[in-house]
Short mmCIF file of C-alpha atoms and ligand atoms in Angstrom, two decimals:
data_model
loop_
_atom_site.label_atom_id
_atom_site.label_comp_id
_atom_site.label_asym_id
_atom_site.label_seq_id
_atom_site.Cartn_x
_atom_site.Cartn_y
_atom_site.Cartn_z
CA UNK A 5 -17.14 17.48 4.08
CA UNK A 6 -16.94 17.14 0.50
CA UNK A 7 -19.83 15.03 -1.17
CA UNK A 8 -18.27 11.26 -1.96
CA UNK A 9 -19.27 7.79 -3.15
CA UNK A 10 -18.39 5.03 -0.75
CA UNK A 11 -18.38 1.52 -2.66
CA UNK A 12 -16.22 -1.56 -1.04
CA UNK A 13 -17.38 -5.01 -2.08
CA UNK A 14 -14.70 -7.01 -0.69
CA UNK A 15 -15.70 -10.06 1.34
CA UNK A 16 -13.07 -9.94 4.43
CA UNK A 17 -12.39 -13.44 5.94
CA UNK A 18 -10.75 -12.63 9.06
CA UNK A 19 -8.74 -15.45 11.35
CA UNK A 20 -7.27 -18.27 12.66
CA UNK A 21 -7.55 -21.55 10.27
CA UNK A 22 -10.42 -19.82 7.47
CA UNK A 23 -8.31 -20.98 4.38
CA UNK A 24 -10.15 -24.14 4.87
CA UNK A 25 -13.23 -22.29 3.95
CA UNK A 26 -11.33 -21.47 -0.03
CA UNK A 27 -13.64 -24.06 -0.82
CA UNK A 28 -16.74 -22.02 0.13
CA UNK A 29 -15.69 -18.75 -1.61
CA UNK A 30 -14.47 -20.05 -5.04
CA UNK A 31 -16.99 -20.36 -7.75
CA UNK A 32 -17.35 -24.38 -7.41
CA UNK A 33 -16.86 -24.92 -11.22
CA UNK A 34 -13.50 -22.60 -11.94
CA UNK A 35 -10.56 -22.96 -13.37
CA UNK A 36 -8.22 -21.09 -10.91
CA UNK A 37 -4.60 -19.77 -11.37
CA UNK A 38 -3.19 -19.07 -8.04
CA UNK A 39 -0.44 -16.33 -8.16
CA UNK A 40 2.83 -15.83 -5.62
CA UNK A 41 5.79 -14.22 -5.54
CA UNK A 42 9.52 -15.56 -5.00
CA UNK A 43 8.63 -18.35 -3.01
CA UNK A 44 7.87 -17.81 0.90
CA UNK A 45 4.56 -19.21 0.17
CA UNK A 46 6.07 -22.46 -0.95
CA UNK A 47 8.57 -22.25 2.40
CA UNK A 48 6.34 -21.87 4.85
CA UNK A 49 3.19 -24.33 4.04
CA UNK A 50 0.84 -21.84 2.86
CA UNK A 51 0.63 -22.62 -0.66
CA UNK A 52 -0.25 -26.16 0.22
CA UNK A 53 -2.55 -25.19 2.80
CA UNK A 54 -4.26 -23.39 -0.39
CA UNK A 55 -4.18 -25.63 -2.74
CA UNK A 56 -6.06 -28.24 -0.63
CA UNK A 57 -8.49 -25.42 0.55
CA UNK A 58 -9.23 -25.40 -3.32
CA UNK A 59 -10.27 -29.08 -3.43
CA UNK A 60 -10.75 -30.20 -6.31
CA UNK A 61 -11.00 -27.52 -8.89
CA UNK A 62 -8.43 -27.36 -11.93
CA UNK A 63 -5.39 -25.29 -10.34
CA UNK A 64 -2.84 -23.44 -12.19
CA UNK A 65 0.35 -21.94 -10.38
CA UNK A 66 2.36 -19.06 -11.41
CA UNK A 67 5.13 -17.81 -9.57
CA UNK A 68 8.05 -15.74 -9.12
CA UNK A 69 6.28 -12.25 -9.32
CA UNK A 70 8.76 -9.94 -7.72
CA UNK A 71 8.29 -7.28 -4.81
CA UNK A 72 7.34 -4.01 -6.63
CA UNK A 73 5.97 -6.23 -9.45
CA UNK A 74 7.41 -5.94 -13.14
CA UNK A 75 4.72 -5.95 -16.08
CA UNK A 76 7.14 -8.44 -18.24
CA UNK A 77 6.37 -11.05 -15.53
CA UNK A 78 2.93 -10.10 -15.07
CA UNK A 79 2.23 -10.50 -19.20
CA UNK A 80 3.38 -14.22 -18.70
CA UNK A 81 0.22 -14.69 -16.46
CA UNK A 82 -1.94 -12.89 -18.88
CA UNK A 83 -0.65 -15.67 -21.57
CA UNK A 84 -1.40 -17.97 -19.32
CA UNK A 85 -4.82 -16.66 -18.43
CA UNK A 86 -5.41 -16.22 -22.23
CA UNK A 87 -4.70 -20.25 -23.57
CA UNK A 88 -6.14 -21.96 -20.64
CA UNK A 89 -9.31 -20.38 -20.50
CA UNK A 90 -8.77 -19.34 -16.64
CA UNK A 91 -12.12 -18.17 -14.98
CA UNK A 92 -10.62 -16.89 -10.93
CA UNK A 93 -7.41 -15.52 -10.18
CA UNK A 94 -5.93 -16.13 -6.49
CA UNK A 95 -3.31 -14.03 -5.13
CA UNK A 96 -1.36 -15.19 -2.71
CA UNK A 97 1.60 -12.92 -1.18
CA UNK A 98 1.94 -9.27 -0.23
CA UNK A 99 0.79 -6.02 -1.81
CA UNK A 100 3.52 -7.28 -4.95
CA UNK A 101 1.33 -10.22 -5.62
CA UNK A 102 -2.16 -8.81 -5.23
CA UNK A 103 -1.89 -6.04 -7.40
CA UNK A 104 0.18 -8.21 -10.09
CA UNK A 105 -2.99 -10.11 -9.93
CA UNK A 106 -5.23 -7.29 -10.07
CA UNK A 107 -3.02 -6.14 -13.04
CA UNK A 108 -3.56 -9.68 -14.89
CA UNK A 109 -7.03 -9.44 -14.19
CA UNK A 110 -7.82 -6.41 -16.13
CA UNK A 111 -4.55 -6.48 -18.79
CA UNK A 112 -6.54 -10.48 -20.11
CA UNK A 113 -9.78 -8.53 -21.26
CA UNK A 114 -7.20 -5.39 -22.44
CA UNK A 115 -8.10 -5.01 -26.69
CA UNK A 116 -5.26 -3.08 -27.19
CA UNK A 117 -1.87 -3.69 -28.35
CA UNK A 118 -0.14 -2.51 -25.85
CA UNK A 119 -1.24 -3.58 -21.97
CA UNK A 120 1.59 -1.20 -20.67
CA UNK A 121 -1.94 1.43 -21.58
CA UNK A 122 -3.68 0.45 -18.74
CA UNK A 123 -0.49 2.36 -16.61
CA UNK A 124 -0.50 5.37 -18.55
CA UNK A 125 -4.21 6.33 -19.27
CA UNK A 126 -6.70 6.53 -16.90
CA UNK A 127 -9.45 6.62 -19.32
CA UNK A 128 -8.35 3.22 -20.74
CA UNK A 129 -8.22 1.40 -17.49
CA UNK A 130 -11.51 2.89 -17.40
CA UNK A 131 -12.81 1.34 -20.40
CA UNK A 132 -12.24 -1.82 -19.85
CA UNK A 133 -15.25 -3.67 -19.06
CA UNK A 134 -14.71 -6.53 -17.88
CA UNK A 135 -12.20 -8.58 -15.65
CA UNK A 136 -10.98 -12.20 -14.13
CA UNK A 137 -12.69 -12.28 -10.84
CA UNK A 138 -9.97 -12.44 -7.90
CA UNK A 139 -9.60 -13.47 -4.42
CA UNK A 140 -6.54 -13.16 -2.15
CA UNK A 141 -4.91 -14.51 0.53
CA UNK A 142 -2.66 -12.31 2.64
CA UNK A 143 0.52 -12.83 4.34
CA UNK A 144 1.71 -9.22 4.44
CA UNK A 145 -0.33 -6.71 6.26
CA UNK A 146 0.77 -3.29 4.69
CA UNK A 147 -0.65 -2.19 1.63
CA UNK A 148 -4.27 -2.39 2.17
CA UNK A 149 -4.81 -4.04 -1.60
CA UNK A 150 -7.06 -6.70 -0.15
CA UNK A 151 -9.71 -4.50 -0.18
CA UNK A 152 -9.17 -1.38 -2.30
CA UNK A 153 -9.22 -1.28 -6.27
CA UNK A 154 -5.46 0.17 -7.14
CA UNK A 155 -2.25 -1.52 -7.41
CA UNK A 156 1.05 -0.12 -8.69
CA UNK A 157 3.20 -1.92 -11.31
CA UNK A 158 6.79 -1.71 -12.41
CA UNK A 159 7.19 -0.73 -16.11
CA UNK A 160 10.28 0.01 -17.83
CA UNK A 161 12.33 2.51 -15.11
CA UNK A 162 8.89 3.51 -13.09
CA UNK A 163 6.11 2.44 -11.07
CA UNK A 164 2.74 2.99 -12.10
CA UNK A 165 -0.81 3.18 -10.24
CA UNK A 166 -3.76 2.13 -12.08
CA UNK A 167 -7.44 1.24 -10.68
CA UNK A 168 -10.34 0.03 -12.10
CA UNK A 169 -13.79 -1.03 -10.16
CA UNK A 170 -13.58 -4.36 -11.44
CA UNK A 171 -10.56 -5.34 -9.58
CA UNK A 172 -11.72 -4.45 -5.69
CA UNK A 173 -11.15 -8.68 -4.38
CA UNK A 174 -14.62 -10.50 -4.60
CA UNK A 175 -12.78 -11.81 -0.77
CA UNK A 176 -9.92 -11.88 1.09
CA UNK A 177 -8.62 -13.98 3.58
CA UNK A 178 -6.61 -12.33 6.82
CA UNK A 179 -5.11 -14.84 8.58
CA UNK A 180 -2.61 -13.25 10.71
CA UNK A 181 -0.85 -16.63 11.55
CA UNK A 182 -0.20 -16.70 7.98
CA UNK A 183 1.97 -13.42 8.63
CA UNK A 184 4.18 -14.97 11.23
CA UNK A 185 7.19 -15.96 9.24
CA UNK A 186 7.67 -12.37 7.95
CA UNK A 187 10.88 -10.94 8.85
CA UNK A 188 11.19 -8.47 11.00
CA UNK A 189 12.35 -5.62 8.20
CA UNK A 190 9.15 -6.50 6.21
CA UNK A 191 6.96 -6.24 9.43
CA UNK A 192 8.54 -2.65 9.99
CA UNK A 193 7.81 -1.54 6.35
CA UNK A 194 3.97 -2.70 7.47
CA UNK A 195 3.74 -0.31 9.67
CA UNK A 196 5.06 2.45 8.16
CA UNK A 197 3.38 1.89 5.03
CA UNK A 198 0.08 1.20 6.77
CA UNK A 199 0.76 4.25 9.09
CA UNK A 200 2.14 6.85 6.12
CA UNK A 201 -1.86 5.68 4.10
CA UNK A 202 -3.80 7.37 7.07
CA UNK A 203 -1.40 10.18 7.27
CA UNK A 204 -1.70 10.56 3.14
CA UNK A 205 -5.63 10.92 4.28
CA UNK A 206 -5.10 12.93 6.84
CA UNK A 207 -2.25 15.63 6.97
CA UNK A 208 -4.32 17.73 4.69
CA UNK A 209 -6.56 20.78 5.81
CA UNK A 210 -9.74 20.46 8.27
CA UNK A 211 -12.56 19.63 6.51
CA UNK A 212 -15.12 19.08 8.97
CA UNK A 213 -14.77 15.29 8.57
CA UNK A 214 -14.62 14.13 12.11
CA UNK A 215 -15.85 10.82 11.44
CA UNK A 216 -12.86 10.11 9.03
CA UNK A 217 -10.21 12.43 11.29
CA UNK A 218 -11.26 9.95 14.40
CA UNK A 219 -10.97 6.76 13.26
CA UNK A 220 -8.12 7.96 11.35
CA UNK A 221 -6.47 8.97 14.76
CA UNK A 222 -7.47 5.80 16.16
CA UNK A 223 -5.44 4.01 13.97
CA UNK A 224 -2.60 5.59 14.33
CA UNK A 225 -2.56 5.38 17.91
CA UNK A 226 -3.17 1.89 17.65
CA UNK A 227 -0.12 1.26 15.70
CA UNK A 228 2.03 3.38 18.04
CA UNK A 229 0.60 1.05 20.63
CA UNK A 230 2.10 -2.34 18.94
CA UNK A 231 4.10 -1.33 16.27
CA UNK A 232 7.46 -2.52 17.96
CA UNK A 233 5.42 -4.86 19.93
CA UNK A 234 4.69 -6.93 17.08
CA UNK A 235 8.24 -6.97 15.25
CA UNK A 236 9.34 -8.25 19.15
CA UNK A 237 6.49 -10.65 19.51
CA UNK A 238 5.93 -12.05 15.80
CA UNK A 239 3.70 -14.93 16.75
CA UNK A 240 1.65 -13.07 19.78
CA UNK A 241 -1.62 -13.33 17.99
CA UNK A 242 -3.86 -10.24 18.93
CA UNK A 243 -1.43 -7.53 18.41
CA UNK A 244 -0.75 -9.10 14.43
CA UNK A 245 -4.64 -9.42 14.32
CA UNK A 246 -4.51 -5.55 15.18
CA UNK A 247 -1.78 -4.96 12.69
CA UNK A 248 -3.76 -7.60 9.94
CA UNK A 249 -6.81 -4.93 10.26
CA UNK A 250 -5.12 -1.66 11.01
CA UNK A 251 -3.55 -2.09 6.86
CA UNK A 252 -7.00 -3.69 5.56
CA UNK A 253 -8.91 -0.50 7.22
CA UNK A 254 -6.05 2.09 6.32
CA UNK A 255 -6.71 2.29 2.86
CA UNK A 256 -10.32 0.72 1.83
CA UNK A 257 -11.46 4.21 1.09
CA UNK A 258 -13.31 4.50 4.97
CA UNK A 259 -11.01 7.14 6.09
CA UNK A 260 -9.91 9.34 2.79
CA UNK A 261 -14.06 9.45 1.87
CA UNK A 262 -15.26 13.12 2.30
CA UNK A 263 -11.78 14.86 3.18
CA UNK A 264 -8.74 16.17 1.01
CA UNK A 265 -5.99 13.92 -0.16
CA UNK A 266 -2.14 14.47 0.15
CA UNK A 267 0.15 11.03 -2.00
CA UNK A 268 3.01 13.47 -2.40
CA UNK A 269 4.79 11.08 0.36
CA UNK A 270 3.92 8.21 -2.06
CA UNK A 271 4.55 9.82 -5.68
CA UNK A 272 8.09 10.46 -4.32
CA UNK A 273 9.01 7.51 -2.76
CA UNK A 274 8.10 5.43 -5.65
CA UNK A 275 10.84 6.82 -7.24
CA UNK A 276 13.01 6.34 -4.82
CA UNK A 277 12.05 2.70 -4.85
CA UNK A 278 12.29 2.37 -9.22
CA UNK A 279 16.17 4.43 -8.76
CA UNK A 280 17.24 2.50 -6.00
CA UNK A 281 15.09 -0.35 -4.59
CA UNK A 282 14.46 0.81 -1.54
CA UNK A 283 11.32 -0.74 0.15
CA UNK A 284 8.07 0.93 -0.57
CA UNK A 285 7.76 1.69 3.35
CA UNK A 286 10.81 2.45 3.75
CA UNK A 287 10.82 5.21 1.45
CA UNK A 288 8.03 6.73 2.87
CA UNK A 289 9.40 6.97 6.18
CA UNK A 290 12.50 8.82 4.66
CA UNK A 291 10.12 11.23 2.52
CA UNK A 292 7.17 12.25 5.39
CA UNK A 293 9.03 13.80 7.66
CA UNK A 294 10.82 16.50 5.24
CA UNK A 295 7.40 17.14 3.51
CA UNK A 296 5.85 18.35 7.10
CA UNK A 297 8.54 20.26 7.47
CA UNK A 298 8.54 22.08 4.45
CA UNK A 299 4.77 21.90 3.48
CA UNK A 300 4.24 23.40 7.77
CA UNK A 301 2.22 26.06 6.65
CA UNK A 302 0.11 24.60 4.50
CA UNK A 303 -0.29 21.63 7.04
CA UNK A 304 -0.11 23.39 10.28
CA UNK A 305 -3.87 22.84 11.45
CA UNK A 306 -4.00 18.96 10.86
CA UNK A 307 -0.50 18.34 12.12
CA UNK A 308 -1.33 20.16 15.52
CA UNK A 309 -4.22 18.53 15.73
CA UNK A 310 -2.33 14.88 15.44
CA UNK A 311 0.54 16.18 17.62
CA UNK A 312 -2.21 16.81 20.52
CA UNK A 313 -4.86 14.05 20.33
CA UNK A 314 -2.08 11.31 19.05
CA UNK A 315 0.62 12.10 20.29
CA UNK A 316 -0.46 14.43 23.42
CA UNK A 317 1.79 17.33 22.41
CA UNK A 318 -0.06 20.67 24.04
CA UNK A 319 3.07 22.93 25.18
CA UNK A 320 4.39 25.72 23.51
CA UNK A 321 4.23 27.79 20.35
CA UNK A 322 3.11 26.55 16.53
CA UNK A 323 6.19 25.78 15.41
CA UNK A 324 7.99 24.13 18.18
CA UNK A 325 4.98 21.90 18.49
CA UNK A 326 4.89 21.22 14.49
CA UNK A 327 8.59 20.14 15.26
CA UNK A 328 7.96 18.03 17.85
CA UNK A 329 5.54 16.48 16.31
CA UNK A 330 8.08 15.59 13.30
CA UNK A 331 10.65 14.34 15.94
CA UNK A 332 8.36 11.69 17.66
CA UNK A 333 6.88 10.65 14.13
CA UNK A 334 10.82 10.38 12.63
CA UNK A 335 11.47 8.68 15.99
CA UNK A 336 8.79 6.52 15.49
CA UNK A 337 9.73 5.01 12.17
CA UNK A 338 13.49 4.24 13.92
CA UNK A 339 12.02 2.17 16.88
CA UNK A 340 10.30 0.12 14.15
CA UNK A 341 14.10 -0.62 12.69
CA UNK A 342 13.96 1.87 10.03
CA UNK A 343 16.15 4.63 8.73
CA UNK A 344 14.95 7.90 8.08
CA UNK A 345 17.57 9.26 6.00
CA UNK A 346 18.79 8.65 2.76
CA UNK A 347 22.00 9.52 3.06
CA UNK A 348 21.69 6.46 5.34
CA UNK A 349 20.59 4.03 2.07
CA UNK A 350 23.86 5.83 0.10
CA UNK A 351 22.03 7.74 -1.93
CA UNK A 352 24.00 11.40 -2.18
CA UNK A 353 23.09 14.59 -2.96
CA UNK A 354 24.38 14.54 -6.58
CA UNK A 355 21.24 12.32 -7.45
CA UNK A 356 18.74 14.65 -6.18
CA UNK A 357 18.95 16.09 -9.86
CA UNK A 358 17.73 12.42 -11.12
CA UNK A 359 14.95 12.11 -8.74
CA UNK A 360 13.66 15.45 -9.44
CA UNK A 361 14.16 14.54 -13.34
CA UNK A 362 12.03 11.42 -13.05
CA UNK A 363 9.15 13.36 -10.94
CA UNK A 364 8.77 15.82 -14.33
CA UNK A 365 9.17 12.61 -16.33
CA UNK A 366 6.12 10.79 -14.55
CA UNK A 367 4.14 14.04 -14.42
CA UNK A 368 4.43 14.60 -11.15
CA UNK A 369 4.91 18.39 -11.16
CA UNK A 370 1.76 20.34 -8.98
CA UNK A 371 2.06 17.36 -6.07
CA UNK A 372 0.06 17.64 -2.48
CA UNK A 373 -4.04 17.97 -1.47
CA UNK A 374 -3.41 21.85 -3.38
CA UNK A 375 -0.93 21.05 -6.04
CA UNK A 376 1.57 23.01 -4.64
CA UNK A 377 4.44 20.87 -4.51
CA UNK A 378 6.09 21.61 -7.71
CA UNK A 379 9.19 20.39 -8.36
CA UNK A 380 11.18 23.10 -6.84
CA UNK A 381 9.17 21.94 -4.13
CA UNK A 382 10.16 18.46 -4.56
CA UNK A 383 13.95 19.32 -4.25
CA UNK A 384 13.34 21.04 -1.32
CA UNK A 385 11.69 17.76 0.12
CA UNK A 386 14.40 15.50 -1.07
CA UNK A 387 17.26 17.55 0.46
CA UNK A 388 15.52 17.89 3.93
CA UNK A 389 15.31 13.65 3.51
CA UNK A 390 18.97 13.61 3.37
O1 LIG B 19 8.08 -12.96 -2.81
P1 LIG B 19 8.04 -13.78 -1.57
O2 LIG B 19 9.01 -14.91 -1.56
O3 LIG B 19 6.65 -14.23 -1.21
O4 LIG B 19 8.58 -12.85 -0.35
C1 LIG B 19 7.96 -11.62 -0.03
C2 LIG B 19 8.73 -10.41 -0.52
O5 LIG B 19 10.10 -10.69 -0.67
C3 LIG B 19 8.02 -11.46 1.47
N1 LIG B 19 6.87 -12.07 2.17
C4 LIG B 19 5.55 -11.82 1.97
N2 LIG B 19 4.82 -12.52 2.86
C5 LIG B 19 5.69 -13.24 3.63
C6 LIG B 19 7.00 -12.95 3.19
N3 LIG B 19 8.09 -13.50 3.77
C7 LIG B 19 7.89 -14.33 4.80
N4 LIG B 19 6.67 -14.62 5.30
C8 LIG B 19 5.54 -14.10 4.74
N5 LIG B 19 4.34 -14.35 5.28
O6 LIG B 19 7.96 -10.06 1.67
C9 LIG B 19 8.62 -9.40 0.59
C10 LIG B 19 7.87 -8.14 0.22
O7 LIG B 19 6.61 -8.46 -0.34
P2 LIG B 19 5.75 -7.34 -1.11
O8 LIG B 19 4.48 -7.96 -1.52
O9 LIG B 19 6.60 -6.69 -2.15
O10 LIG B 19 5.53 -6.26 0.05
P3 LIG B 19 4.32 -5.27 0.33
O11 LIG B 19 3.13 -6.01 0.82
O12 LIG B 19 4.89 -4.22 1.19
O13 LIG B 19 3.93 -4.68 -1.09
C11 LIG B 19 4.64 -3.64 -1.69
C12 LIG B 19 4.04 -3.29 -3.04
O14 LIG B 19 2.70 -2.78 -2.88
C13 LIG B 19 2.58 -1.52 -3.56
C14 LIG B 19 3.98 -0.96 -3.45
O15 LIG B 19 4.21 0.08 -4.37
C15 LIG B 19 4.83 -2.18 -3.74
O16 LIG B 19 4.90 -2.43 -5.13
N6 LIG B 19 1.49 -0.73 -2.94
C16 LIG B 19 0.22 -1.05 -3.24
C17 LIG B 19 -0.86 -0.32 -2.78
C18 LIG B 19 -2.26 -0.68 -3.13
N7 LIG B 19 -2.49 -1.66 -3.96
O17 LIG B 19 -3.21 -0.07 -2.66
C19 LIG B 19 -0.69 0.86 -1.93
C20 LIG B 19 0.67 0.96 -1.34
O18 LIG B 19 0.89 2.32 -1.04
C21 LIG B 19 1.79 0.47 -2.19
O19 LIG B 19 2.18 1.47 -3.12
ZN1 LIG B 20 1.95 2.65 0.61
#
């Protein structure tokens, strides 16, 4: 196991009816902007729910930040933030809206001229030192931003991650009720997102971290278990709970701490979603399956040990095991509703040359826990994903 710091300060507020307990969690004096996206908040009650949670403090709304937010929209907030002196941030939405917020949190206290920075340069996300406290409330369990310190932002024709320390939620609220009205699609692209973070912690090379492989395991076989039950039974309660904490635990840093890292499946589907707008977890069920199968060397340990003790594979050779294994997890993403092909979004094979363009563009060039992914690599990947 490789040596690690472990640092999570997120207050989770987990169940039934706790947005009545806002009041309790904002600073009593602040001036709060609450942030959402195109308006499902407004739709289905929750926004009111929160703005009476927030008593009565000065409240600010902005909304209309888009899925796979866009930094023009974002800056607006920052203005915002900026002339009226705003002291809390509250995001309320999906992964979109929390790391917009998380975004407008760190771009207000930005001295440069340019916010766009924070995207690019690691060092000057870095150097910020100070940001807008945040909460959030969420209503789609995917992402895992309610309690990890990244988000990724639209700019110009790409998406960007950036992180920062200062941004981790001081609390977030996971009501799973409050997920209910998601349509099925959306629910699906939970899943797979939430599934595709353990495997991007995972799918490496053993490390000796046993801690991180089992609970790792564990929640993977827990969303095989109620994956498809909970697109067919939106408004059973415990099997969303499961799903609400399966994304919070998938990516708060308890599972990748110790072990090698693999966001190839990410870094590629993210262009995917800036070329063509297809969801974020939709992408990565199109991309995962072709990197096993290409990357199987490299892989072969970790993904026999998740074909035996997840999915119970133990007959016959390497190989025909490793492709079993990619079978049942490409099988798994369709019985959640989602294709695994992009021939099947009607993207052709004339625009691998694009994709593979804007992977040198973005830097991504030495991808995967070794760096061997080049972009060769990468074309190789893309044309298995057809
Ligand atoms: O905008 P509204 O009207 O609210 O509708 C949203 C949106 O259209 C809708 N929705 C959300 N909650 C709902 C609901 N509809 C009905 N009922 C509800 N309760 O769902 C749509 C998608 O929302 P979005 O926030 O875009 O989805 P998701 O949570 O999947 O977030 C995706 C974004 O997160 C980034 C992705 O790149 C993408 O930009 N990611 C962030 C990560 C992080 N911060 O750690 C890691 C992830 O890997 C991911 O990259
Ligand atoms: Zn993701």
């Amino acid at each position: 196991m490789y040596n690690f710091d472990f640092f999570n300060p997120t207050h989770i507020v987990f169940g039934k009816d706790r947005l009545n307990e806002l009041d309790n969690l904002v600073p009593r004096d602040a001036k709060v902007l609450v942030l959402y996206g195109g308006g499902s908040v407004k739709k289905f009650g929750t926004l009111e729910k929160v703005i009476n949670g927030l008593g009565n403090r000065q409240v600010i709304e902005f909304g209309g930040i888009e899925p796979n937010p866009q930094f023009t929209t974002l800056m607006k907030a920052v203005d915002i933030v900026k002339k009226e002196n705003i002291d809390f941030l509250l995001a309320v939405g999906g992964g979109s809206v929390m790391d917009g917020t998380k975004f407008v949190a760190l771009a207000a206290y930005y001295e440069g001229d340019n916010a766009a920075e924070i995207l690019y340069s690691r060092e000057k996300a870095a150097a910020i030192n100070k940001a807008v406290p945040l909460g959030t409330v969420v209503t789609l369990p995917a992402t895992g931003s309610e309690m990890n310190n990244g988000g990724v932002i639209s700019y110009e024709h790409g998406k960007y991650g950036f992180g920062s320390k200062l941004v981790f939620p001081k609390f977030s609220v996971l009501d799973p009720t409050l997920t209910y009205t998601l349509p099925e699609s959306q629910v699906a692209n939970g899943v797979a997102d939430t599934f595709v973070h353990v495997l991007e912690q995972y799918a490496t090379f053993k490390a000796e971290g046993r801690f991180q492989d089992r609970t790792a395991e564990g929640i993977l076989q827990t969303l095989i278990e109620i994956g498809r039950k909970t697109i067919d039974n939106p408004t059973d309660y415990d099997t969303r709970a499961n799903l609400v904490w399966c994304a919070t635990m998938a990516l708060n840093g308890l599972i990748g701490a110790g072990v090698p890292q693999d966001w190839s499946t990410h870094m590629i589907g993210h262009e995917l979603t800036a070329m063509f707008g297809i969801d974020h977890g939709k992408t990565l069920a199109i991309i995962l399956p072709s990197i096993w199968n290409v990357m199987r060397e490299q892989k072969k340990g970790k993904i026999l040990q998740y074909a035996e003790r997840v999915l119970g594979i133990t007959e016959g050779d390497d190989d025909s095991r490793i492709d079993l294994a990619i079978l049942r997890t490409r099988e798994f993403f369709e019985s959640l509703g989602i294709k695994t092909h992009l021939s099947e979004y009607g993207v052709t094979a004339d625009k691998i040359d694009d994709i593979v363009n804007a992977l040198d563009k973005h830097g991504m060039k030495a991808l995967s826990e070794t760096g061997a992914i080049t972009l060769e690599v990468s074309r190789k990947i893309l044309e298995g994903a057809m």
